Amino acid sequence: MAVSNKKKIWIDLDNSPHVPFFKPIIEELNNRGYHVMLTARDCSQTCGLADLLNLSYKRIGKHYGKNKIIKVAGLVFRAFQLMPAALRDKPDLALSHGSRSQLILASLLGITSVLIGDYEHATMLPLAYPSWVIVPEVIPDNAVKLSKDRTFKYPGIKEDVYVPNFRPDSSVKDRLGLGEEDLVITIRPPAIEAHYHNPESEQLFEAAVNYLGQRDNVRMVILPRYKKQEIWIKNMWPEMYASRKMIIPDRVIDGLNLMWHSDLVISGGGTMNREAAALGVPVYSIFRGKIGAVDRYLADNGRLILLESLEDVKTKVILEHWQRPEGLDHGNNATLQSIVASIIRVIEKS
């Protein structure tokens, strides 16, 4: 589909998971004749991943911690920080996977906005309602906060957009000093500064590290979300860190590649859980917020195991080497095509 009058789509990368998700969407939109402008918030590994994937973006704003009042003020402040770029580039459509700051500004400037979401329990701000939403089919209609005629649905899960493009690279194990005999466990701590955080997730994280640290052949690769969390982990388990029983990468690495070469994954965040499920890697969730429809769907189908108590850590986690397949199916990506088709339908109406 060629676009004669090249329309402009503004994508705001608000958090780390949005980077791999939007990369194939950006490529597909460019291939169809649309111009994409990118902004990114300096939050977690967002900018580092964007650099790793060679995306051209403008870094604007940062994360303001877990204090609710400061967090809301920071979102509004970042909306005004984004304003010069929006006024200069005059996008026809604002697109994100949950950027409240972009939604606030789009509302103020009268820009049509599309929110792609996969967690129906996310908190929305009064000024941050989108014009349209795109959600997975497994989320029921009554859980979507926008009318049905403003809602598009796509098959599968959002991780199906980019996981089919994944190509394994075993050099990640050499870079981290992991041996063939090691039982490699990738662990993502809970997002303690997120509005949906439940302290029970931290208790499960600590219990998992303490339990796994007692196993002889286990090597834990831990991926902290923030520098402050990294320092806390190193101080909490100094002996494990010094002996490299626990490994914290010193630079941004390809999470999909790391998980593919792991034997199991334990995560307090939804995206890494679902990425592992999409790859077929055994995955255990220590997320203790409200369980969304997507994670419930994966759990019901045996692709994700929910750890809900300290006892579950010892009884449900199976410590054995994963027999990974030869590769992944790189066929037609129905999820990607569905999402892009919905975006185009909206921008051609605006």
mmCIF file of C-alpha atoms in Angstrom:
data_model
loop_
_atom_site.group_PDB
_atom_site.id
_atom_site.type_symbol
_atom_site.label_atom_id
_atom_site.label_comp_id
_atom_site.label_asym_id
_atom_site.label_seq_id
_atom_site.Cartn_x
_atom_site.Cartn_y
_atom_site.Cartn_z
ATOM 1 C CA MET A 1 0.000 0.000 0.000
ATOM 2 C CA ALA A 2 1.655 3.241 -1.111
ATOM 3 C CA VAL A 3 0.854 6.537 0.567
ATOM 4 C CA SER A 4 0.983 9.476 -1.819
ATOM 5 C CA ASN A 5 0.834 12.209 0.814
ATOM 6 C CA LYS A 6 3.363 10.850 3.306
ATOM 7 C CA LYS A 7 1.732 10.884 6.726
ATOM 8 C CA LYS A 8 3.740 11.132 9.923
ATOM 9 C CA ILE A 9 3.420 8.821 12.917
ATOM 10 C CA TRP A 10 4.977 9.785 16.229
ATOM 11 C CA ILE A 11 5.990 6.827 18.412
ATOM 12 C CA ASP A 12 7.052 7.457 22.007
ATOM 13 C CA LEU A 13 9.208 4.713 23.561
ATOM 14 C CA ASP A 14 8.224 5.027 27.206
ATOM 15 C CA ASN A 15 9.819 1.878 28.662
ATOM 16 C CA SER A 16 12.288 -0.888 27.757
ATOM 17 C CA PRO A 17 9.793 -3.469 26.375
ATOM 18 C CA HIS A 18 8.505 -0.946 23.852
ATOM 19 C CA VAL A 19 11.785 -0.900 21.923
ATOM 20 C CA PRO A 20 11.823 -4.441 20.442
ATOM 21 C CA PHE A 21 8.041 -4.331 20.094
ATOM 22 C CA PHE A 22 7.995 -1.211 17.931
ATOM 23 C CA LYS A 23 11.047 -1.969 15.793
ATOM 24 C CA PRO A 24 9.246 -4.310 13.319
ATOM 25 C CA ILE A 25 6.184 -2.035 13.400
ATOM 26 C CA ILE A 26 8.377 0.922 12.425
ATOM 27 C CA GLU A 27 9.941 -1.086 9.591
ATOM 28 C CA GLU A 28 6.536 -2.178 8.317
ATOM 29 C CA LEU A 29 5.126 1.364 8.443
ATOM 30 C CA ASN A 30 8.186 2.723 6.617
ATOM 31 C CA ASN A 31 7.801 0.026 3.973
ATOM 32 C CA ARG A 32 4.208 1.145 3.431
ATOM 33 C CA GLY A 33 5.209 4.758 2.872
ATOM 34 C CA TYR A 34 4.664 6.322 6.287
ATOM 35 C CA HIS A 35 7.210 8.519 8.032
ATOM 36 C CA VAL A 36 7.953 7.623 11.673
ATOM 37 C CA MET A 37 9.424 10.012 14.243
ATOM 38 C CA LEU A 38 10.700 8.565 17.532
ATOM 39 C CA THR A 39 11.071 9.947 21.041
ATOM 40 C CA ALA A 40 12.295 7.926 24.026
ATOM 41 C CA ARG A 41 12.166 8.360 27.778
ATOM 42 C CA ASP A 42 15.385 7.817 29.733
ATOM 43 C CA CYS A 43 13.925 4.983 31.807
ATOM 44 C CA SER A 44 15.409 1.604 32.679
ATOM 45 C CA GLN A 45 17.196 0.264 29.534
ATOM 46 C CA THR A 46 14.955 2.045 27.007
ATOM 47 C CA CYS A 47 17.608 4.206 25.367
ATOM 48 C CA GLY A 48 20.291 1.518 25.606
ATOM 49 C CA LEU A 49 18.060 -0.960 23.775
ATOM 50 C CA ALA A 50 17.145 1.638 21.162
ATOM 51 C CA ASP A 51 20.862 2.174 20.540
ATOM 52 C CA LEU A 52 21.445 -1.584 20.403
ATOM 53 C CA LEU A 53 18.728 -1.930 17.743
ATOM 54 C CA ASN A 54 20.018 1.094 15.774
ATOM 55 C CA LEU A 55 16.866 3.169 16.173
ATOM 56 C CA SER A 56 17.094 6.914 15.587
ATOM 57 C CA TYR A 57 15.265 8.759 18.364
ATOM 58 C CA LYS A 58 15.246 11.938 20.436
ATOM 59 C CA ARG A 59 15.820 11.371 24.163
ATOM 60 C CA ILE A 60 13.269 13.387 26.150
ATOM 61 C CA GLY A 61 12.484 13.188 29.860
ATOM 62 C CA LYS A 62 13.113 10.569 32.534
ATOM 63 C CA HIS A 63 11.483 8.370 35.186
ATOM 64 C CA TYR A 64 10.496 10.111 38.436
ATOM 65 C CA GLY A 65 10.500 7.220 40.919
ATOM 66 C CA LYS A 66 7.659 5.593 42.850
ATOM 67 C CA ASN A 67 6.234 8.515 44.846
ATOM 68 C CA LYS A 68 2.749 8.842 43.338
ATOM 69 C CA ILE A 69 2.510 12.622 43.526
ATOM 70 C CA ILE A 70 5.976 13.156 42.053
ATOM 71 C CA LYS A 71 5.277 10.463 39.441
ATOM 72 C CA VAL A 72 2.122 12.205 38.190
ATOM 73 C CA ALA A 73 3.857 15.598 38.223
ATOM 74 C CA GLY A 74 6.736 14.057 36.257
ATOM 75 C CA LEU A 75 4.365 12.657 33.627
ATOM 76 C CA VAL A 76 2.796 16.087 33.122
ATOM 77 C CA PHE A 77 6.212 17.768 33.051
ATOM 78 C CA ARG A 78 7.444 15.306 30.424
ATOM 79 C CA ALA A 79 4.338 16.031 28.343
ATOM 80 C CA PHE A 80 5.480 19.660 28.120
ATOM 81 C CA GLN A 81 9.049 18.532 27.414
ATOM 82 C CA LEU A 82 7.677 16.615 24.411
ATOM 83 C CA MET A 83 5.766 19.636 23.132
ATOM 84 C CA PRO A 84 8.572 21.286 21.078
ATOM 85 C CA ALA A 85 9.174 18.066 19.107
ATOM 86 C CA ALA A 86 5.442 17.591 18.482
ATOM 87 C CA LEU A 87 4.939 21.216 17.393
ATOM 88 C CA ARG A 88 7.985 21.100 15.122
ATOM 89 C CA ASP A 89 7.262 17.763 13.412
ATOM 90 C CA LYS A 90 3.438 18.038 13.367
ATOM 91 C CA PRO A 91 2.609 14.301 13.473
ATOM 92 C CA ASP A 92 -0.697 13.054 12.118
ATOM 93 C CA LEU A 93 -0.883 10.301 14.730
ATOM 94 C CA ALA A 94 0.545 9.714 18.230
ATOM 95 C CA LEU A 95 1.257 6.032 18.924
ATOM 96 C CA SER A 96 2.561 4.300 22.039
ATOM 97 C CA HIS A 97 2.290 1.240 24.257
ATOM 98 C CA GLY A 98 1.277 3.176 27.350
ATOM 99 C CA SER A 99 3.001 6.570 27.241
ATOM 100 C CA ARG A 100 0.803 8.706 29.485
ATOM 101 C CA SER A 101 2.899 11.804 28.754
ATOM 102 C CA GLN A 102 2.320 11.420 25.020
ATOM 103 C CA LEU A 103 -1.406 10.874 25.577
ATOM 104 C CA ILE A 104 -1.653 14.037 27.701
ATOM 105 C CA LEU A 105 0.105 16.119 25.060
ATOM 106 C CA ALA A 106 -1.855 14.581 22.180
ATOM 107 C CA SER A 107 -5.062 15.478 23.996
ATOM 108 C CA LEU A 108 -3.905 19.072 24.551
ATOM 109 C CA LEU A 109 -2.772 19.517 20.930
ATOM 110 C CA GLY A 110 -5.694 17.690 19.325
ATOM 111 C CA ILE A 111 -3.526 14.926 17.823
ATOM 112 C CA THR A 112 -5.280 11.624 17.152
ATOM 113 C CA SER A 113 -3.763 9.018 19.491
ATOM 114 C CA VAL A 114 -3.559 5.227 19.513
ATOM 115 C CA LEU A 115 -2.731 3.280 22.646
ATOM 116 C CA ILE A 116 -1.631 -0.321 22.198
ATOM 117 C CA GLY A 117 -2.089 -2.153 25.486
ATOM 118 C CA ASP A 118 -2.040 -5.671 26.864
ATOM 119 C CA TYR A 119 -2.715 -5.123 30.592
ATOM 120 C CA GLU A 120 -6.264 -4.097 31.341
ATOM 121 C CA HIS A 121 -5.535 -3.137 34.957
ATOM 122 C CA ALA A 122 -3.164 -0.271 34.088
ATOM 123 C CA THR A 123 -4.149 3.032 35.691
ATOM 124 C CA MET A 124 -5.254 5.793 33.313
ATOM 125 C CA LEU A 125 -5.075 9.520 34.052
ATOM 126 C CA PRO A 126 -8.055 11.825 33.330
ATOM 127 C CA LEU A 127 -6.179 13.710 30.593
ATOM 128 C CA ALA A 128 -4.507 10.615 29.177
ATOM 129 C CA TYR A 129 -7.314 8.795 27.372
ATOM 130 C CA PRO A 130 -6.493 7.745 23.787
ATOM 131 C CA SER A 131 -8.613 8.242 20.691
ATOM 132 C CA TRP A 132 -8.295 4.543 19.836
ATOM 133 C CA VAL A 133 -6.954 1.387 21.493
ATOM 134 C CA ILE A 134 -5.479 -1.838 20.108
ATOM 135 C CA VAL A 135 -5.511 -4.850 22.460
ATOM 136 C CA PRO A 136 -5.103 -8.643 22.296
ATOM 137 C CA GLU A 137 -8.188 -10.709 21.480
ATOM 138 C CA VAL A 138 -7.995 -12.503 24.846
ATOM 139 C CA ILE A 139 -8.835 -9.284 26.725
ATOM 140 C CA PRO A 140 -12.630 -9.184 27.142
ATOM 141 C CA ASP A 141 -14.593 -6.230 25.770
ATOM 142 C CA ASN A 142 -15.853 -5.198 29.209
ATOM 143 C CA ALA A 143 -12.251 -4.785 30.425
ATOM 144 C CA VAL A 144 -11.381 -2.203 27.759
ATOM 145 C CA LYS A 145 -11.818 1.384 28.943
ATOM 146 C CA LEU A 146 -12.866 2.692 25.520
ATOM 147 C CA SER A 147 -16.007 2.034 23.499
ATOM 148 C CA LYS A 148 -16.093 -0.986 21.215
ATOM 149 C CA ASP A 149 -16.223 1.149 18.052
ATOM 150 C CA ARG A 150 -12.905 2.715 19.074
ATOM 151 C CA THR A 151 -11.212 -0.610 19.815
ATOM 152 C CA PHE A 152 -9.227 -2.914 17.543
ATOM 153 C CA LYS A 153 -8.121 -6.402 18.566
ATOM 154 C CA TYR A 154 -5.190 -8.515 17.396
ATOM 155 C CA PRO A 155 -4.476 -12.266 17.557
ATOM 156 C CA GLY A 156 -1.815 -13.683 19.871
ATOM 157 C CA ILE A 157 0.257 -11.607 22.306
ATOM 158 C CA LYS A 158 2.331 -8.497 21.712
ATOM 159 C CA GLU A 159 5.581 -10.481 21.973
ATOM 160 C CA ASP A 160 4.494 -12.376 18.845
ATOM 161 C CA VAL A 161 5.220 -9.156 16.927
ATOM 162 C CA TYR A 162 8.984 -9.443 17.303
ATOM 163 C CA VAL A 163 9.869 -12.911 18.635
ATOM 164 C CA PRO A 164 9.462 -14.501 15.153
ATOM 165 C CA ASN A 165 12.311 -12.230 13.938
ATOM 166 C CA PHE A 166 14.660 -13.551 16.619
ATOM 167 C CA ARG A 167 17.868 -15.315 15.542
ATOM 168 C CA PRO A 168 19.823 -17.153 18.283
ATOM 169 C CA ASP A 169 23.452 -16.178 18.936
ATOM 170 C CA SER A 170 25.294 -18.467 21.358
ATOM 171 C CA SER A 171 28.088 -15.921 21.941
ATOM 172 C CA VAL A 172 25.986 -14.430 24.748
ATOM 173 C CA LYS A 173 27.032 -17.331 26.983
ATOM 174 C CA ASP A 174 30.718 -16.702 26.307
ATOM 175 C CA ARG A 175 30.314 -12.970 27.056
ATOM 176 C CA LEU A 176 28.748 -13.796 30.418
ATOM 177 C CA GLY A 177 31.183 -16.603 31.231
ATOM 178 C CA LEU A 178 28.549 -19.343 31.254
ATOM 179 C CA GLY A 179 29.536 -22.980 30.701
ATOM 180 C CA GLU A 180 27.632 -25.829 29.082
ATOM 181 C CA GLU A 181 27.283 -27.608 32.421
ATOM 182 C CA ASP A 182 25.724 -24.576 34.102
ATOM 183 C CA LEU A 183 21.992 -24.529 34.694
ATOM 184 C CA VAL A 184 21.331 -20.957 33.599
ATOM 185 C CA ILE A 185 18.441 -19.055 35.165
ATOM 186 C CA THR A 186 17.555 -15.564 33.969
ATOM 187 C CA ILE A 187 15.843 -13.496 36.656
ATOM 188 C CA ARG A 188 14.102 -10.132 36.277
ATOM 189 C CA PRO A 189 13.332 -8.439 39.622
ATOM 190 C CA PRO A 190 9.929 -6.825 40.179
ATOM 191 C CA ALA A 191 9.302 -3.227 39.120
ATOM 192 C CA ILE A 192 9.282 -1.709 42.610
ATOM 193 C CA GLU A 193 8.623 1.811 41.273
ATOM 194 C CA ALA A 194 5.600 0.843 39.146
ATOM 195 C CA HIS A 195 2.120 1.922 40.192
ATOM 196 C CA TYR A 196 0.956 -1.714 40.144
ATOM 197 C CA HIS A 197 3.750 -3.025 42.416
ATOM 198 C CA ASN A 198 2.865 -5.443 45.224
ATOM 199 C CA PRO A 199 5.567 -5.977 47.943
ATOM 200 C CA GLU A 200 4.844 -9.720 47.817
ATOM 201 C CA SER A 201 6.764 -9.774 44.520
ATOM 202 C CA GLU A 202 9.926 -8.653 46.324
ATOM 203 C CA GLN A 203 9.508 -11.404 48.913
ATOM 204 C CA LEU A 204 9.208 -13.999 46.158
ATOM 205 C CA PHE A 205 12.262 -12.544 44.372
ATOM 206 C CA GLU A 206 14.376 -12.782 47.536
ATOM 207 C CA ALA A 207 13.111 -16.302 48.246
ATOM 208 C CA ALA A 208 13.956 -17.405 44.692
ATOM 209 C CA VAL A 209 17.515 -16.032 44.826
ATOM 210 C CA ASN A 210 18.151 -17.555 48.256
ATOM 211 C CA TYR A 211 16.758 -20.932 47.199
ATOM 212 C CA LEU A 212 18.515 -21.111 43.827
ATOM 213 C CA GLY A 213 21.787 -19.872 45.309
ATOM 214 C CA GLN A 214 22.032 -23.116 47.287
ATOM 215 C CA ARG A 215 22.068 -25.281 44.139
ATOM 216 C CA ASP A 216 25.559 -26.342 42.990
ATOM 217 C CA ASN A 217 25.212 -26.075 39.216
ATOM 218 C CA VAL A 218 22.918 -23.011 39.092
ATOM 219 C CA ARG A 219 24.128 -19.693 37.663
ATOM 220 C CA MET A 220 21.723 -16.785 37.979
ATOM 221 C CA VAL A 221 21.816 -13.945 35.444
ATOM 222 C CA ILE A 222 19.952 -11.065 37.065
ATOM 223 C CA LEU A 223 18.683 -8.107 35.044
ATOM 224 C CA PRO A 224 17.995 -5.166 37.409
ATOM 225 C CA ARG A 225 15.599 -2.475 36.232
ATOM 226 C CA TYR A 226 17.406 0.510 37.711
ATOM 227 C CA LYS A 227 20.878 1.341 39.022
ATOM 228 C CA LYS A 228 19.469 1.669 42.543
ATOM 229 C CA GLN A 229 18.053 -1.846 42.312
ATOM 230 C CA GLU A 230 21.379 -3.183 41.012
ATOM 231 C CA ILE A 231 23.223 -1.699 44.007
ATOM 232 C CA TRP A 232 20.665 -3.167 46.411
ATOM 233 C CA ILE A 233 21.045 -6.652 44.889
ATOM 234 C CA LYS A 234 24.840 -6.538 45.083
ATOM 235 C CA ASN A 235 24.680 -5.437 48.715
ATOM 236 C CA MET A 236 22.041 -8.051 49.562
ATOM 237 C CA TRP A 237 24.030 -11.008 48.173
ATOM 238 C CA PRO A 238 27.713 -9.923 48.100
ATOM 239 C CA GLU A 239 29.126 -13.457 48.270
ATOM 240 C CA MET A 240 26.980 -14.745 45.395
ATOM 241 C CA TYR A 241 27.961 -11.752 43.306
ATOM 242 C CA ALA A 242 31.675 -12.055 44.121
ATOM 243 C CA SER A 243 31.716 -15.781 43.294
ATOM 244 C CA ARG A 244 29.741 -15.181 40.074
ATOM 245 C CA LYS A 245 27.000 -17.474 41.282
ATOM 246 C CA MET A 246 25.005 -14.371 40.456
ATOM 247 C CA ILE A 247 25.876 -12.451 37.289
ATOM 248 C CA ILE A 248 24.698 -8.916 36.560
ATOM 249 C CA PRO A 249 25.632 -7.875 32.983
ATOM 250 C CA ASP A 250 27.658 -4.656 32.827
ATOM 251 C CA ARG A 251 25.951 -3.528 29.607
ATOM 252 C CA VAL A 252 22.620 -3.845 27.828
ATOM 253 C CA ILE A 253 22.241 -7.265 26.238
ATOM 254 C CA ASP A 254 19.660 -8.883 23.966
ATOM 255 C CA GLY A 255 17.092 -10.270 26.395
ATOM 256 C CA LEU A 256 15.599 -12.719 23.896
ATOM 257 C CA ASN A 257 19.008 -14.187 23.183
ATOM 258 C CA LEU A 258 19.773 -14.534 26.882
ATOM 259 C CA MET A 259 16.443 -16.260 27.567
ATOM 260 C CA TRP A 260 16.870 -18.611 24.610
ATOM 261 C CA HIS A 261 20.168 -19.764 26.095
ATOM 262 C CA SER A 262 18.727 -20.071 29.603
ATOM 263 C CA ASP A 263 17.162 -23.175 31.105
ATOM 264 C CA LEU A 264 14.366 -21.251 32.764
ATOM 265 C CA VAL A 265 13.212 -17.708 33.439
ATOM 266 C CA ILE A 266 11.818 -16.129 36.615
ATOM 267 C CA SER A 267 10.428 -12.635 36.268
ATOM 268 C CA GLY A 268 8.461 -10.045 38.179
ATOM 269 C CA GLY A 269 7.483 -8.260 34.981
ATOM 270 C CA GLY A 270 4.926 -9.176 32.377
ATOM 271 C CA THR A 271 6.962 -8.603 29.214
ATOM 272 C CA MET A 272 9.845 -10.936 30.021
ATOM 273 C CA ASN A 273 7.391 -13.620 31.153
ATOM 274 C CA ARG A 274 5.527 -13.394 27.877
ATOM 275 C CA GLU A 275 8.724 -13.244 25.796
ATOM 276 C CA ALA A 276 9.891 -16.486 27.390
ATOM 277 C CA ALA A 277 6.476 -18.041 26.770
ATOM 278 C CA ALA A 278 6.628 -16.968 23.110
ATOM 279 C CA LEU A 279 10.076 -18.554 22.823
ATOM 280 C CA GLY A 280 8.917 -21.730 24.570
ATOM 281 C CA VAL A 281 11.366 -21.337 27.482
ATOM 282 C CA PRO A 282 10.061 -22.583 30.878
ATOM 283 C CA VAL A 283 8.965 -19.432 32.731
ATOM 284 C CA TYR A 284 7.773 -18.643 36.242
ATOM 285 C CA SER A 285 6.065 -15.397 37.237
ATOM 286 C CA ILE A 286 6.617 -13.702 40.608
ATOM 287 C CA PHE A 287 4.340 -10.828 39.615
ATOM 288 C CA ARG A 288 1.808 -10.297 42.424
ATOM 289 C CA GLY A 289 -0.262 -7.424 41.070
ATOM 290 C CA LYS A 290 -3.633 -8.037 39.434
ATOM 291 C CA ILE A 291 -3.160 -10.825 36.899
ATOM 292 C CA GLY A 292 -4.176 -9.671 33.434
ATOM 293 C CA ALA A 293 -6.103 -11.654 30.839
ATOM 294 C CA VAL A 294 -2.972 -12.331 28.739
ATOM 295 C CA ASP A 295 -0.999 -13.868 31.619
ATOM 296 C CA ARG A 296 -4.076 -15.807 32.747
ATOM 297 C CA TYR A 297 -4.439 -17.158 29.199
ATOM 298 C CA LEU A 298 -0.782 -18.265 29.143
ATOM 299 C CA ALA A 299 -1.067 -19.834 32.598
ATOM 300 C CA ASP A 300 -4.242 -21.717 31.666
ATOM 301 C CA ASN A 301 -2.428 -23.108 28.606
ATOM 302 C CA GLY A 302 0.633 -24.226 30.593
ATOM 303 C CA ARG A 303 2.976 -21.692 28.987
ATOM 304 C CA LEU A 304 3.483 -19.690 32.202
ATOM 305 C CA ILE A 305 3.577 -20.866 35.832
ATOM 306 C CA LEU A 306 2.442 -18.414 38.507
ATOM 307 C CA LEU A 307 4.398 -18.488 41.772
ATOM 308 C CA GLU A 308 1.991 -17.238 44.415
ATOM 309 C CA SER A 309 3.692 -18.183 47.699
ATOM 310 C CA LEU A 310 7.144 -18.764 49.167
ATOM 311 C CA GLU A 311 6.421 -22.491 49.165
ATOM 312 C CA ASP A 312 5.709 -22.381 45.405
ATOM 313 C CA VAL A 313 9.333 -21.331 44.809
ATOM 314 C CA LYS A 314 10.540 -24.655 46.234
ATOM 315 C CA THR A 315 7.788 -26.920 44.912
ATOM 316 C CA LYS A 316 6.869 -25.574 41.471
ATOM 317 C CA VAL A 317 10.229 -24.530 39.979
ATOM 318 C CA ILE A 318 11.733 -27.431 38.025
ATOM 319 C CA LEU A 319 15.518 -27.231 37.900
ATOM 320 C CA GLU A 320 16.620 -29.066 34.772
ATOM 321 C CA HIS A 321 18.299 -28.241 31.474
ATOM 322 C CA TRP A 322 15.874 -27.060 28.805
ATOM 323 C CA GLN A 323 15.942 -29.066 25.593
ATOM 324 C CA ARG A 324 15.658 -26.173 23.179
ATOM 325 C CA PRO A 325 14.415 -26.777 19.620
ATOM 326 C CA GLU A 326 16.541 -26.206 16.544
ATOM 327 C CA GLY A 327 14.926 -22.833 15.851
ATOM 328 C CA LEU A 328 11.745 -20.803 15.673
ATOM 329 C CA ASP A 329 8.998 -20.561 13.072
ATOM 330 C CA HIS A 330 9.758 -17.485 10.937
ATOM 331 C CA GLY A 331 6.597 -17.637 8.877
ATOM 332 C CA ASN A 332 3.925 -15.013 8.286
ATOM 333 C CA ASN A 333 3.477 -12.788 11.346
ATOM 334 C CA ALA A 334 -0.281 -12.415 11.750
ATOM 335 C CA THR A 335 0.055 -10.384 14.957
ATOM 336 C CA LEU A 336 2.317 -7.776 13.369
ATOM 337 C CA GLN A 337 0.167 -7.502 10.257
ATOM 338 C CA SER A 338 -3.013 -7.098 12.295
ATOM 339 C CA ILE A 339 -1.591 -4.314 14.466
ATOM 340 C CA VAL A 340 -0.145 -2.426 11.492
ATOM 341 C CA ALA A 341 -3.442 -2.729 9.612
ATOM 342 C CA SER A 342 -5.272 -1.202 12.591
ATOM 343 C CA ILE A 343 -2.793 1.681 12.828
ATOM 344 C CA ILE A 344 -3.227 2.420 9.131
ATOM 345 C CA ARG A 345 -7.022 2.352 9.415
ATOM 346 C CA VAL A 346 -6.832 5.000 12.146
ATOM 347 C CA ILE A 347 -4.303 7.294 10.440
ATOM 348 C CA GLU A 348 -6.193 7.189 7.146
ATOM 349 C CA LYS A 349 -9.341 8.313 9.018
ATOM 350 C CA SER A 350 -7.569 11.165 10.829
#
